[in-house]
XYZ file of C-alpha atoms in Angstrom:
787
model
C -36.030 -26.818 21.470
C -38.883 -24.352 21.782
C -39.407 -21.617 19.231
C -38.451 -18.936 21.813
C -35.213 -20.678 22.714
C -34.336 -21.070 19.014
C -34.966 -17.342 18.439
C -32.705 -16.529 21.393
C -29.976 -18.651 20.004
C -30.300 -17.127 16.504
C -30.181 -13.648 18.063
C -27.096 -14.538 20.000
C -25.272 -15.869 16.979
C -26.215 -12.743 15.005
C -25.054 -10.416 17.729
C -21.776 -12.338 17.728
C -21.426 -11.428 14.087
C -22.269 -7.818 14.745
C -20.043 -7.232 17.700
C -17.370 -9.557 16.380
C -17.102 -7.589 13.218
C -15.730 -4.638 15.160
C -12.861 -6.882 16.165
C -11.598 -6.937 12.542
C -9.058 -4.075 13.077
C -7.549 -5.987 16.058
C -6.905 -9.192 14.205
C -3.296 -9.844 13.434
C -2.110 -13.385 12.683
C 1.474 -13.226 11.434
C 1.480 -16.555 9.616
C 0.165 -15.402 6.262
C 1.189 -13.020 3.584
C 0.152 -9.466 4.439
C -1.006 -10.365 7.928
C -2.182 -6.826 8.789
C -4.749 -6.985 5.954
C -5.236 -10.608 4.735
C -5.655 -12.169 8.195
C -8.250 -9.538 9.123
C -10.374 -10.001 6.098
C -10.337 -13.806 6.156
C -11.367 -13.838 9.787
C -14.183 -11.364 8.984
C -15.315 -13.590 6.108
C -15.497 -16.617 8.262
C -17.265 -14.737 11.035
C -20.026 -13.426 8.604
C -20.199 -16.789 6.898
C -20.963 -18.457 10.238
C -23.389 -15.898 11.660
C -25.336 -14.537 8.555
C -27.336 -17.821 8.048
C -28.574 -17.452 11.634
C -29.639 -13.864 10.881
C -31.590 -15.064 7.747
C -33.500 -17.603 9.826
C -34.149 -14.946 12.484
C -35.359 -12.401 9.972
C -37.628 -14.957 8.427
C -39.145 -15.902 11.753
C -39.230 -12.398 13.304
C -40.167 -9.705 10.713
C -39.036 -6.892 13.076
C -35.469 -7.904 12.356
C -35.817 -7.815 8.598
C -33.661 -5.378 6.631
C -34.767 -1.777 6.446
C -35.545 -2.042 2.791
C -37.403 1.295 2.721
C -34.668 3.423 4.263
C -33.269 5.813 1.599
C -29.711 5.094 2.475
C -30.274 1.327 2.323
C -31.756 1.668 -1.124
C -28.922 3.870 -2.255
C -26.249 1.504 -1.030
C -28.156 -1.375 -2.768
C -27.928 0.492 -6.090
C -24.239 1.207 -5.497
C -23.531 -2.508 -5.082
C -25.420 -3.190 -8.350
C -23.017 -0.665 -9.976
C -20.122 -2.516 -8.384
C -21.503 -5.800 -9.757
C -21.679 -4.289 -13.272
C -18.094 -3.122 -12.903
C -17.033 -6.674 -12.120
C -18.929 -8.245 -15.044
C -17.408 -5.818 -17.497
C -14.037 -5.449 -15.863
C -10.753 -5.607 -17.709
C -9.903 -8.497 -15.265
C -13.189 -9.823 -13.836
C -11.519 -12.379 -11.537
C -9.399 -9.713 -9.936
C -12.484 -7.424 -9.657
C -14.367 -10.253 -7.813
C -11.554 -11.531 -5.562
C -9.222 -8.524 -5.227
C -5.688 -9.280 -4.071
C -4.046 -10.143 -0.798
C -2.571 -6.778 -0.240
C -5.856 -4.894 -0.379
C -8.718 -7.411 -0.281
C -10.978 -4.985 -1.943
C -12.703 -7.213 -4.455
C -16.528 -7.438 -4.565
C -16.429 -10.692 -2.691
C -15.012 -9.124 0.392
C -16.901 -5.860 0.103
C -20.200 -7.889 0.033
C -19.243 -9.184 3.448
C -19.279 -5.607 4.789
C -22.639 -4.968 3.158
C -24.093 -8.074 4.854
C -22.618 -6.968 8.210
C -24.317 -3.588 7.710
C -27.613 -5.288 6.955
C -27.361 -7.318 10.124
C -26.265 -4.313 12.273
C -28.982 -1.901 11.053
C -31.658 -4.571 11.249
C -30.828 -5.729 14.791
C -29.957 -2.466 16.482
C -32.948 -0.154 16.358
C -32.761 2.213 19.379
C -30.168 4.654 20.804
C -29.776 2.373 23.898
C -28.631 -0.439 21.617
C -26.378 1.798 19.611
C -24.932 3.373 22.776
C -23.813 -0.114 23.918
C -22.075 -0.941 20.644
C -20.528 2.485 20.397
C -19.086 2.163 23.929
C -17.806 -1.202 22.927
C -16.126 0.303 19.827
C -14.622 3.172 21.898
C -13.051 0.611 24.208
C -11.672 -1.199 21.267
C -10.308 2.125 19.922
C -8.477 2.710 23.219
C -6.816 -0.698 22.901
C -5.869 0.036 19.307
C -4.512 3.420 20.357
C -2.450 1.948 23.239
C -0.841 -0.615 20.854
C 0.105 2.170 18.421
C 1.610 4.304 21.145
C 3.642 1.395 22.441
C 5.280 1.060 19.064
C 7.083 4.364 19.737
C 9.314 2.966 22.496
C 9.095 -0.651 21.115
C 9.194 -0.461 17.314
C 9.176 -4.223 16.884
C 6.255 -4.729 19.258
C 4.282 -6.379 16.431
C 7.248 -8.310 15.056
C 7.664 -5.970 12.042
C 9.801 -2.819 12.400
C 7.658 0.246 12.841
C 8.819 3.631 11.581
C 8.544 7.056 13.285
C 4.927 7.135 12.099
C 3.071 4.314 13.794
C 0.020 2.402 12.599
C -0.389 -0.227 15.351
C -2.412 -3.244 14.462
C -3.375 -1.520 11.196
C 0.308 -1.156 10.260
C -0.410 1.779 7.993
C -0.415 5.198 9.870
C -2.948 6.642 7.466
C -5.398 3.824 8.229
C -4.950 4.342 11.976
C -5.617 8.074 11.566
C -8.940 7.309 9.814
C -9.913 4.687 12.428
C -9.291 7.032 15.368
C -11.104 9.853 13.678
C -14.310 7.791 13.780
C -13.705 6.927 17.410
C -13.215 10.573 18.337
C -16.582 11.460 16.872
C -18.191 8.465 18.630
C -16.767 9.676 21.879
C -18.214 13.110 21.226
C -21.593 11.605 20.487
C -21.593 9.622 23.662
C -20.493 12.613 25.642
C -23.255 14.866 24.254
C -25.962 12.249 24.688
C -25.820 12.669 28.460
C -23.268 10.228 29.614
C -22.958 9.732 33.371
C -20.022 11.234 35.247
C -18.206 7.842 35.535
C -18.722 7.310 31.873
C -17.427 10.731 31.073
C -14.163 9.891 32.910
C -13.657 6.880 30.689
C -14.622 8.897 27.596
C -12.112 11.610 28.563
C -9.393 9.008 28.901
C -10.338 7.448 25.663
C -10.206 10.828 23.945
C -6.693 11.541 25.261
C -5.408 8.068 24.024
C -7.157 8.362 20.640
C -5.825 11.900 20.033
C -2.295 10.745 20.999
C -2.599 7.842 18.635
C -3.979 10.071 15.923
C -1.035 12.486 16.257
C 1.441 9.642 16.302
C 0.371 8.702 12.829
C 1.471 12.076 11.515
C -1.112 11.788 8.774
C -1.729 15.087 7.003
C -4.749 13.786 5.126
C -6.316 12.503 8.387
C -5.567 15.825 10.051
C -7.281 17.832 7.301
C -10.221 15.395 7.436
C -10.554 15.789 11.218
C -10.423 19.628 11.047
C -13.036 19.768 8.278
C -15.220 17.282 10.252
C -14.926 19.361 13.388
C -15.757 22.593 11.472
C -18.751 20.900 9.991
C -19.814 19.677 13.402
C -19.430 23.187 14.876
C -21.491 24.612 12.013
C -24.325 22.051 12.177
C -24.484 22.000 16.008
C -24.599 25.815 16.194
C -27.551 25.782 13.826
C -29.475 23.019 15.514
C -28.712 23.368 19.227
C -30.739 25.715 21.435
C -28.108 25.589 24.293
C -25.840 28.659 24.293
C -23.467 26.920 26.660
C -23.100 24.038 24.301
C -22.488 26.313 21.389
C -19.865 28.317 23.204
C -18.123 25.098 24.453
C -18.048 23.671 20.892
C -16.738 26.855 19.339
C -14.150 27.158 22.072
C -12.889 23.667 21.614
C -12.619 24.198 17.837
C -10.889 27.565 18.343
C -8.441 26.058 20.787
C -7.508 23.312 18.223
C -6.828 25.955 15.519
C -4.863 28.106 17.921
C -2.844 25.060 19.079
C -2.148 24.119 15.454
C -1.075 27.747 14.730
C 1.323 27.715 17.671
C 2.814 24.445 16.507
C 3.110 25.658 12.838
C 4.904 28.850 13.784
C 7.288 26.910 16.031
C 7.705 24.060 13.490
C 11.481 24.285 13.508
C 11.766 24.095 17.259
C 13.257 21.018 18.851
C 10.082 20.115 20.848
C 8.026 20.104 17.636
C 10.635 18.017 15.756
C 11.104 15.466 18.644
C 7.401 14.889 19.233
C 6.740 14.057 15.514
C 4.382 17.055 15.015
C 6.694 18.488 12.389
C 5.194 16.446 9.580
C 1.700 17.634 10.409
C 2.805 21.236 9.852
C 4.893 20.493 6.832
C 2.676 21.972 4.021
C 5.399 21.582 1.327
C 4.829 17.944 0.640
C 4.680 17.206 -3.082
C 1.509 15.868 -4.596
C 2.943 15.364 -8.071
C 2.522 11.644 -8.025
C -1.034 12.004 -6.777
C -1.833 14.384 -9.590
C -0.325 11.875 -12.047
C -2.518 9.075 -10.660
C -5.616 11.275 -10.771
C -5.002 12.284 -14.332
C -4.590 8.685 -15.370
C -7.846 7.863 -13.519
C -9.644 10.548 -15.413
C -8.275 9.394 -18.806
C -9.340 5.832 -17.891
C -12.895 7.088 -17.210
C -12.943 8.715 -20.585
C -11.846 5.496 -22.273
C -14.384 3.331 -20.378
C -17.092 5.702 -19.181
C -20.008 3.492 -18.257
C -18.823 0.681 -16.001
C -15.136 1.624 -15.730
C -12.109 -0.696 -15.673
C -13.510 -2.827 -12.908
C -13.379 -2.947 -9.171
C -9.770 -3.331 -7.939
C -8.607 -3.006 -11.564
C -6.957 0.426 -11.360
C -3.488 -1.180 -11.607
C -4.231 -2.228 -15.187
C -5.294 1.263 -16.123
C -2.291 2.836 -14.295
C 0.223 0.534 -16.049
C -1.373 0.956 -19.474
C -1.245 4.738 -19.161
C 1.849 4.901 -16.986
C 3.295 8.409 -16.930
C 7.221 8.168 -17.137
C 7.452 11.300 -14.909
C 6.511 9.058 -11.982
C 10.074 7.694 -11.952
C 11.346 11.207 -11.103
C 9.989 10.543 -7.568
C 11.447 7.098 -7.123
C 10.494 3.495 -7.955
C 8.104 3.409 -4.951
C 5.888 5.893 -6.884
C 5.666 3.768 -10.060
C 3.440 0.891 -8.929
C 0.031 2.302 -8.049
C -2.995 0.083 -7.657
C -5.199 3.013 -6.505
C -5.368 6.627 -7.511
C -5.177 7.651 -3.783
C -8.459 9.506 -4.160
C -11.794 7.744 -3.564
C -13.665 9.843 -6.073
C -11.164 9.076 -8.793
C -11.127 5.380 -7.785
C -14.908 5.177 -8.093
C -14.901 7.103 -11.378
C -12.152 5.017 -13.011
C -13.025 1.577 -11.610
C -16.881 1.655 -11.631
C -17.519 4.360 -14.292
C -20.534 6.640 -14.600
C -22.929 4.085 -13.183
C -20.742 3.739 -10.059
C -20.157 7.443 -9.637
C -23.899 8.170 -9.810
C -24.666 5.502 -7.319
C -21.905 6.749 -5.059
C -23.332 10.300 -5.174
C -26.656 8.734 -4.505
C -25.351 7.234 -1.285
C -24.243 10.611 -0.108
C -27.538 12.266 -1.119
C -29.538 9.561 0.704
C -27.337 9.877 3.740
C -27.833 13.616 4.115
C -31.425 13.555 3.085
C -32.260 10.876 5.678
C -30.440 12.790 8.495
C -32.204 16.156 7.723
C -35.524 14.403 7.409
C -35.120 12.633 10.727
C -34.046 15.810 12.385
C -37.082 17.714 11.049
C -39.346 14.925 12.316
C -37.506 15.110 15.710
C -36.502 11.477 15.536
C -32.937 12.544 16.310
C -31.631 15.373 18.475
C -29.022 18.040 17.487
C -26.130 16.014 18.886
C -26.829 12.924 16.882
C -27.793 14.848 13.742
C -24.706 17.200 13.708
C -22.298 14.242 14.401
C -23.620 11.834 11.803
C -23.609 14.757 9.297
C -20.058 15.919 10.037
C -18.287 12.614 10.528
C -18.963 11.439 6.904
C -17.750 14.862 5.645
C -14.470 14.443 7.550
C -13.980 10.905 6.341
C -14.796 11.993 2.795
C -12.098 14.724 2.889
C -9.547 12.332 4.345
C -10.390 9.850 1.460
C -9.496 12.540 -1.102
C -5.893 11.564 -0.247
C -6.131 7.802 0.223
C -8.482 4.872 -0.273
C -10.592 2.602 1.891
C -9.104 -0.232 3.834
C -10.064 -2.880 6.528
C -10.660 -0.489 9.479
C -12.076 2.140 7.171
C -14.645 -0.354 5.726
C -15.629 -1.412 9.249
C -16.126 2.116 10.489
C -17.909 3.426 7.374
C -20.325 0.533 7.274
C -20.941 0.845 10.981
C -21.772 4.552 10.288
C -24.092 3.577 7.461
C -25.888 1.071 9.871
C -26.099 3.830 12.509
C -27.711 6.338 9.969
C -30.147 3.774 8.750
C -31.219 3.030 12.326
C -31.059 6.666 13.532
C -33.247 7.913 10.751
C -36.294 5.874 11.823
C -38.962 6.938 14.232
C -38.146 4.454 16.995
C -34.410 5.310 17.393
C -34.390 7.969 20.164
C -37.815 7.426 21.647
C -38.874 10.979 20.611
C -41.628 9.772 18.473
C -43.926 6.753 18.458
C -43.916 4.184 15.662
C -46.080 5.870 12.957
C -46.594 3.047 10.563
C -49.482 0.811 11.539
C -48.609 -1.653 8.826
C -45.226 -2.090 10.391
C -46.877 -2.750 13.774
C -48.884 -5.541 12.180
C -45.730 -6.975 10.577
C -43.908 -6.884 13.877
C -46.731 -8.952 15.394
C -46.306 -11.770 12.849
C -44.323 -14.788 13.975
C -43.253 -17.439 11.492
C -41.876 -20.822 12.222
C -38.081 -21.157 11.963
C -37.194 -22.791 8.623
C -34.930 -25.475 10.027
C -34.402 -27.282 6.699
C -33.708 -24.058 4.880
C -31.345 -23.001 7.705
C -29.323 -26.208 7.337
C -29.146 -25.743 3.568
C -28.066 -22.213 3.926
C -25.350 -23.150 6.447
C -24.133 -25.897 4.052
C -23.866 -23.378 1.257
C -22.227 -20.853 3.533
C -19.679 -23.383 4.710
C -18.900 -24.266 1.104
C -18.146 -20.606 0.386
C -16.075 -20.240 3.600
C -14.032 -23.295 2.633
C -13.274 -22.305 -0.926
C -13.324 -18.507 -0.533
C -11.519 -18.188 2.810
C -10.045 -21.353 4.351
C -8.235 -22.582 1.270
C -6.699 -19.174 0.418
C -5.656 -18.916 4.117
C -4.052 -22.361 3.789
C -2.203 -21.425 0.599
C -0.977 -18.188 2.139
C 0.105 -20.002 5.247
C 2.172 -22.592 3.452
C 3.622 -20.029 1.094
C 4.938 -17.825 3.883
C 6.122 -20.874 5.823
C 8.043 -21.979 2.689
C 9.568 -18.517 2.493
C 10.639 -18.659 6.172
C 12.248 -22.003 5.713
C 14.110 -20.801 2.687
C 15.445 -17.922 4.675
C 16.468 -20.368 7.331
C 18.344 -22.448 4.785
C 16.182 -25.579 5.207
C 15.636 -26.090 1.425
C 13.914 -29.436 1.408
C 11.237 -28.265 3.894
C 10.851 -25.022 1.981
C 10.264 -26.995 -1.291
C 7.853 -29.344 0.351
C 5.708 -26.459 1.759
C 5.940 -24.681 -1.609
C 4.362 -27.756 -3.271
C 1.558 -27.790 -0.751
C 0.951 -24.069 -1.251
C 0.893 -24.504 -5.099
C -1.534 -27.419 -4.807
C -3.938 -25.476 -2.686
C -6.624 -23.664 -4.711
C -6.542 -19.894 -4.182
C -7.258 -16.809 -6.303
C -4.330 -15.038 -4.690
C -1.281 -16.466 -6.586
C 0.499 -13.251 -7.410
C 2.289 -12.903 -4.050
C 3.054 -16.630 -3.973
C 4.789 -16.258 -7.364
C 6.711 -13.223 -6.139
C 8.075 -15.060 -3.128
C 9.046 -18.192 -4.927
C 10.667 -16.444 -7.848
C 12.711 -14.199 -5.695
C 13.930 -17.090 -3.575
C 15.038 -19.237 -6.526
C 16.668 -16.227 -8.190
C 18.812 -15.805 -5.072
C 20.152 -19.306 -5.579
C 21.157 -18.310 -9.110
C 22.667 -15.015 -7.997
C 24.705 -16.743 -5.210
C 25.752 -19.656 -7.529
C 24.023 -22.007 -5.122
C 21.845 -24.045 -7.509
C 24.286 -26.976 -7.211
C 23.662 -27.157 -3.532
C 19.916 -27.773 -4.092
C 19.756 -31.051 -6.103
C 16.015 -30.683 -6.713
C 16.224 -27.071 -8.002
C 14.918 -28.082 -11.498
C 11.810 -29.609 -9.966
C 11.357 -26.429 -7.932
C 11.963 -24.293 -10.977
C 9.248 -26.253 -12.911
C 6.858 -25.790 -10.004
C 7.236 -21.998 -10.163
C 6.780 -22.064 -13.917
C 3.481 -23.935 -13.567
C 2.217 -21.550 -10.896
C 3.124 -18.433 -12.817
C 1.744 -19.565 -16.098
C -1.454 -20.725 -14.476
C -1.848 -17.325 -12.876
C -0.894 -15.280 -15.983
C -3.334 -17.216 -18.063
C -6.104 -15.704 -15.942
C -4.517 -12.386 -15.368
C -2.679 -11.613 -18.498
C -2.954 -7.804 -18.165
C -1.203 -7.559 -14.784
C 2.206 -5.965 -15.523
C 3.994 -6.779 -12.268
C 3.732 -10.622 -12.239
C 4.532 -10.644 -15.981
C 7.674 -8.620 -15.297
C 8.618 -10.732 -12.261
C 8.129 -13.976 -14.204
C 10.140 -12.735 -17.203
C 13.001 -11.759 -14.868
C 12.870 -15.177 -13.296
C 13.080 -16.873 -16.686
C 16.019 -14.717 -17.613
C 17.931 -15.620 -14.517
C 17.570 -19.301 -15.379
C 18.278 -18.980 -19.072
C 21.838 -20.294 -18.802
C 20.714 -23.294 -16.782
C 17.394 -23.964 -18.545
C 17.860 -23.177 -22.275
C 14.202 -22.923 -23.081
C 13.756 -20.156 -20.467
C 15.602 -17.661 -22.607
C 13.080 -17.483 -25.459
C 10.220 -17.568 -22.968
C 11.747 -14.661 -21.069
C 11.709 -12.646 -24.322
C 8.011 -13.446 -24.840
C 7.008 -12.435 -21.227
C 9.047 -9.302 -21.318
C 7.247 -8.262 -24.474
C 3.914 -9.203 -22.903
C 4.727 -7.055 -19.951
C 5.835 -4.183 -22.163
C 2.513 -4.386 -24.043
C 0.685 -3.820 -20.768
C 2.878 -0.813 -19.852
C 4.610 0.479 -22.902
C 6.207 3.573 -21.373
C 7.496 2.053 -18.074
C 11.259 2.752 -17.771
C 11.881 -0.110 -15.428
C 10.790 -2.601 -18.037
C 12.770 -0.906 -20.732
C 15.857 -0.883 -18.647
C 15.501 -4.615 -17.788
C 14.828 -5.638 -21.404
C 17.797 -3.550 -22.537
C 20.141 -5.267 -20.157
C 18.794 -8.637 -21.252
C 19.602 -7.697 -24.826
C 23.118 -6.704 -23.884
C 23.669 -10.023 -22.144
C 22.552 -11.773 -25.356
C 25.180 -9.819 -27.238
C 22.553 -7.625 -28.984
C 24.184 -4.390 -27.836
C 22.646 -2.073 -30.390
C 19.137 -3.353 -29.540
C 19.921 -2.834 -25.866
C 20.950 0.742 -26.552
C 17.750 1.384 -28.434
C 15.661 0.254 -25.384
C 17.697 2.493 -23.096
C 17.262 5.397 -25.484
C 13.517 4.677 -25.682
C 13.357 5.101 -21.924
C 15.332 8.328 -22.107
C 13.013 9.691 -24.888
C 10.025 8.984 -22.560
C 11.328 11.496 -19.918
C 14.642 13.251 -20.195
C 14.455 14.457 -16.600
C 15.168 11.055 -15.156
C 18.852 10.775 -14.442
C 18.798 6.952 -14.426
C 17.864 6.941 -18.185
C 20.816 9.208 -19.066
C 23.009 6.941 -16.926
C 22.146 3.740 -18.743
C 22.265 5.406 -22.189
C 25.673 6.728 -21.236
C 27.008 3.404 -20.121
C 25.683 1.730 -23.253
C 27.258 4.271 -25.513
C 30.596 4.268 -23.602
C 31.151 0.573 -22.969
C 28.871 -1.314 -25.437
C 29.109 0.761 -28.519
C 32.493 2.392 -27.778
C 31.248 5.876 -28.339
C 33.064 7.444 -25.482
C 32.389 11.111 -26.173
C 28.597 10.734 -26.603
C 28.432 8.410 -23.585
C 30.431 10.786 -21.388
C 27.912 13.540 -22.152
C 24.999 11.335 -21.120
C 26.782 10.152 -17.905
C 27.362 13.835 -16.869
C 23.807 14.713 -17.857
C 22.561 12.048 -15.435
C 23.903 14.239 -12.589
C 22.482 17.477 -13.814
C 18.826 16.799 -14.433
C 15.980 17.567 -12.004
C 15.969 13.957 -10.886
C 19.613 12.982 -10.907
C 20.935 9.434 -10.845
C 22.226 8.377 -7.495
C 25.661 6.711 -7.688
C 25.491 3.416 -5.912
C 29.154 2.242 -5.542
C 32.785 3.128 -6.242
C 32.709 1.381 -9.622
C 29.931 3.645 -10.820
C 31.901 6.575 -9.448
C 34.858 5.475 -11.516
C 32.724 5.414 -14.667
C 31.511 8.902 -13.913
C 35.012 10.035 -13.309
C 36.011 8.764 -16.747
C 33.131 10.732 -18.189
C 34.242 14.042 -16.611
C 37.840 13.366 -17.727
C 36.765 12.600 -21.271
C 34.732 15.814 -21.342
C 37.505 17.906 -19.758
C 34.997 18.944 -17.021
C 37.240 19.915 -14.211
C 34.699 21.495 -11.932
C 32.228 18.702 -12.361
C 35.006 16.174 -11.391
C 35.905 18.139 -8.308
C 32.309 18.465 -7.207
C 30.851 15.008 -8.048
C 33.971 12.827 -7.777
C 36.610 14.177 -5.444
C 34.114 15.607 -2.886
C 31.923 12.522 -2.985
C 34.538 9.724 -2.928
C 34.535 9.522 0.827
C 31.036 8.234 0.665
C 31.959 5.138 -1.322
C 33.794 2.558 0.720
C 32.841 -0.445 -1.400
C 35.555 -0.214 -3.991
C 38.887 -2.028 -4.535
C 42.267 -0.651 -5.290
C 41.864 -0.960 -9.003
C 38.620 1.099 -8.927
C 40.328 3.918 -6.957
C 43.286 3.935 -9.312
C 40.843 4.375 -12.240
C 39.493 7.471 -10.467
C 42.945 8.810 -9.888
C 43.734 8.377 -13.551
C 40.638 10.661 -14.191
C 42.222 13.346 -12.006
C 45.549 12.974 -13.807
C 43.852 13.333 -17.228
C 42.333 16.617 -15.996
C 45.763 17.746 -14.799
C 44.502 17.761 -11.183
C 47.787 16.395 -9.910
C 47.303 17.399 -6.280
C 43.989 15.519 -6.190
C 45.600 12.586 -7.965
C 48.411 12.399 -5.446
C 45.990 12.612 -2.460
C 44.022 9.685 -3.935
C 47.211 7.605 -4.488
C 48.392 8.338 -0.886
C 44.919 7.252 0.407
C 45.245 4.010 -1.645
C 48.635 3.402 -0.123
C 47.177 3.764 3.425
C 44.477 1.405 2.388
C 46.899 -1.231 1.040
C 50.521 -0.613 2.060
C 51.604 -3.153 -0.617
C 50.824 -0.554 -3.241
C 53.495 1.889 -2.116
C 55.958 0.361 -4.507
C 53.692 0.967 -7.467
C 53.105 4.679 -6.711
C 56.400 5.674 -5.255
C 57.876 6.929 -8.617
C 54.951 9.148 -9.476
C 54.523 10.524 -5.995
C 58.235 11.265 -5.749
C 58.289 13.066 -9.084
C 60.532 10.490 -10.843
C 57.807 10.000 -13.449
C 54.799 12.067 -14.500
C 51.945 9.576 -14.879
C 50.422 6.600 -13.058
C 50.997 4.405 -16.079
C 54.717 5.310 -16.196
C 54.991 4.540 -12.506
C 53.275 1.133 -13.036
C 55.551 0.365 -15.991
C 58.622 1.205 -13.818
C 57.439 -1.335 -11.233
C 56.309 -3.955 -13.735
C 58.325 -6.679 -12.091
C 55.664 -6.738 -9.287
C 52.001 -7.621 -9.779
C 50.227 -4.744 -11.495
C 47.192 -3.180 -9.905
C 46.199 -1.920 -13.311
C 44.419 -5.184 -13.915
C 40.611 -5.405 -13.708
C 39.451 -5.199 -10.098
C 38.174 -8.815 -9.931
C 41.703 -9.988 -10.728
C 43.424 -7.883 -8.191
C 43.900 -9.440 -4.725
C 44.138 -5.898 -3.124
C 41.984 -4.725 -0.254
C 38.228 -4.304 -0.725
C 36.807 -1.545 1.441
C 33.657 -2.491 3.324
C 31.403 -0.570 5.702
C 33.197 -2.336 8.446
C 36.616 -0.836 7.476
C 37.710 2.768 7.750
C 37.333 3.243 3.969
C 39.295 5.571 1.847
C 40.450 8.638 3.701
C 41.643 11.742 1.800
C 43.624 14.021 4.021
C 44.383 17.454 2.624
């Protein structure tokens, strides 16, 4: 093979890496855990691993393709990665900082792949013509992504997983899709303003319509604010730089139209058309940001505690758990497990410290400096300059409400590569190459280092195998095991679980979660005896969990999950009980104020017969935040039924309904407990409002439970309501007529007297589990109270 042929092959392979990198958002392989994220990143890693060695050889042989080391933005990004590396070295959990986790894939190992891709892109694409081609390619991909998103509206299960009213397409998350389409809209604008031909403009117009529709379908408020700010910035910069009055008028008119359109939608936000089209969320400005403020405050406190290098890349979860704010539970359990502050600035500050923040600011300084310098030197025209100035601003604003993700990384590093290329003299052909030294370098041709290339490829394949293929394999077998468990093929599920466990991977946390939840289902359903090898399976899970926790001992969630698993097996595996205690306490050490942990430990204490200790844990949770109704509820139950302090317990159960974040009653049995509390406290109005008016919503009780509620009405002398309940119970189960006939006819005054009078028949005053009566399910009419 001649040198020229070898160079062509190396260039072709490098271009496959560059153009193939933009396919990352489209990748969706639903055979692994978190397929919308994990599969994308693994494929990207393999792509870079297979093409980067070719680029290295090409850059060695052809100096004109070497990295733009002297570009200010390139230097700034280099310093930023040094700061990231320091955050990994001094991280609270260095392994997590390096590898990240399957759900986010934001460890340094993955982010380095984006940096490498940016190096390849900015080094190979020098001119506007080259960038025009790749941007047209990206716009076409954006149209495809947009179409998939829009198809989810009529076909919510298009991508196997149920989509909500806000669609995210192949990115799954609507916020991610909004950010992705924002980039594409600016790229369309750039191509349009750079003199696209009429046929191309037709395509760009169609692309813009699709992308805008997909953007609106995400209903992302953060993305909308980012797009608006970006467009405003563009209008400002373009008005300053452009000499064309028509262009200025057109730009200002479009921006004005957008604001007028938004205003019309806002003032008609309650109309049916706005509600039906999904625009309502975009004009709902009353959304709470309380949980975001909590996360930001925690990030700031974390920075104060570790100011230089932070807690480590992808280590925010450790900080959040350690400084967990109990007020988070006022907004639901979903808001209590944050692994990001949902603000890029606070993420950088808390995870990478002062070094990372200064480097991050340096990236932005270098970006704007490079663009203004290139514009002054006439290397770029007003269209390019104003767009690559305004797009980062819009994306930055959007990231004040979220964090980077696969498509975001792809688009932002593509933008960095574009800025590095666009801020050189050769980009737009408006100036000749000014550096004679660079001309001499370009003329140098070096032999292709074949031996070195082979060695680099061997090293790269080693990294691909251990860093990408084996984790993929482990994830594949883990999800396959889970699917077989759901299908009831236990032997196959266990076989696959053993393969997954034997496959080296840094991403064990999700594997642990799936396996523990599955085996706990066997315990909950009393099905262990149906799986003769359950103990071997149990021991496998124990080995996986303890291996993982030995490396990640500060991660609250897997500690909590594993402790719960051990507790569930304590009766079958005696040694699991003491171990559960140890791991619960370890979890609590990592997150001392987390109510969910305190609740679970308290219940475990009660099961062990340590009722006073259980109450103390419940009370500790209540002391952390008295506005959480669930804490009042558990304290009330503990006082009433564990410690036999009915009066105190009743007050707490009632309080659970009156705080700012009230406890949501889940079933009829809980409603009966609340009924008793109102009866004990002689709270007639409370019983009417929260028991009698709500009982229709609880169709999951049995006769005994409803009789208990009727007794509460009787204790409060609400005899009409009691009688209505008893009649409803009779309709539910006609066999009970004999029990309630005396009290309903007035022969006796109380339910108990009526039951005593009919004691020759089976009493429904027994505990519910012992009563054969009728259990109301969602499939039956339920209890009907007719006034």
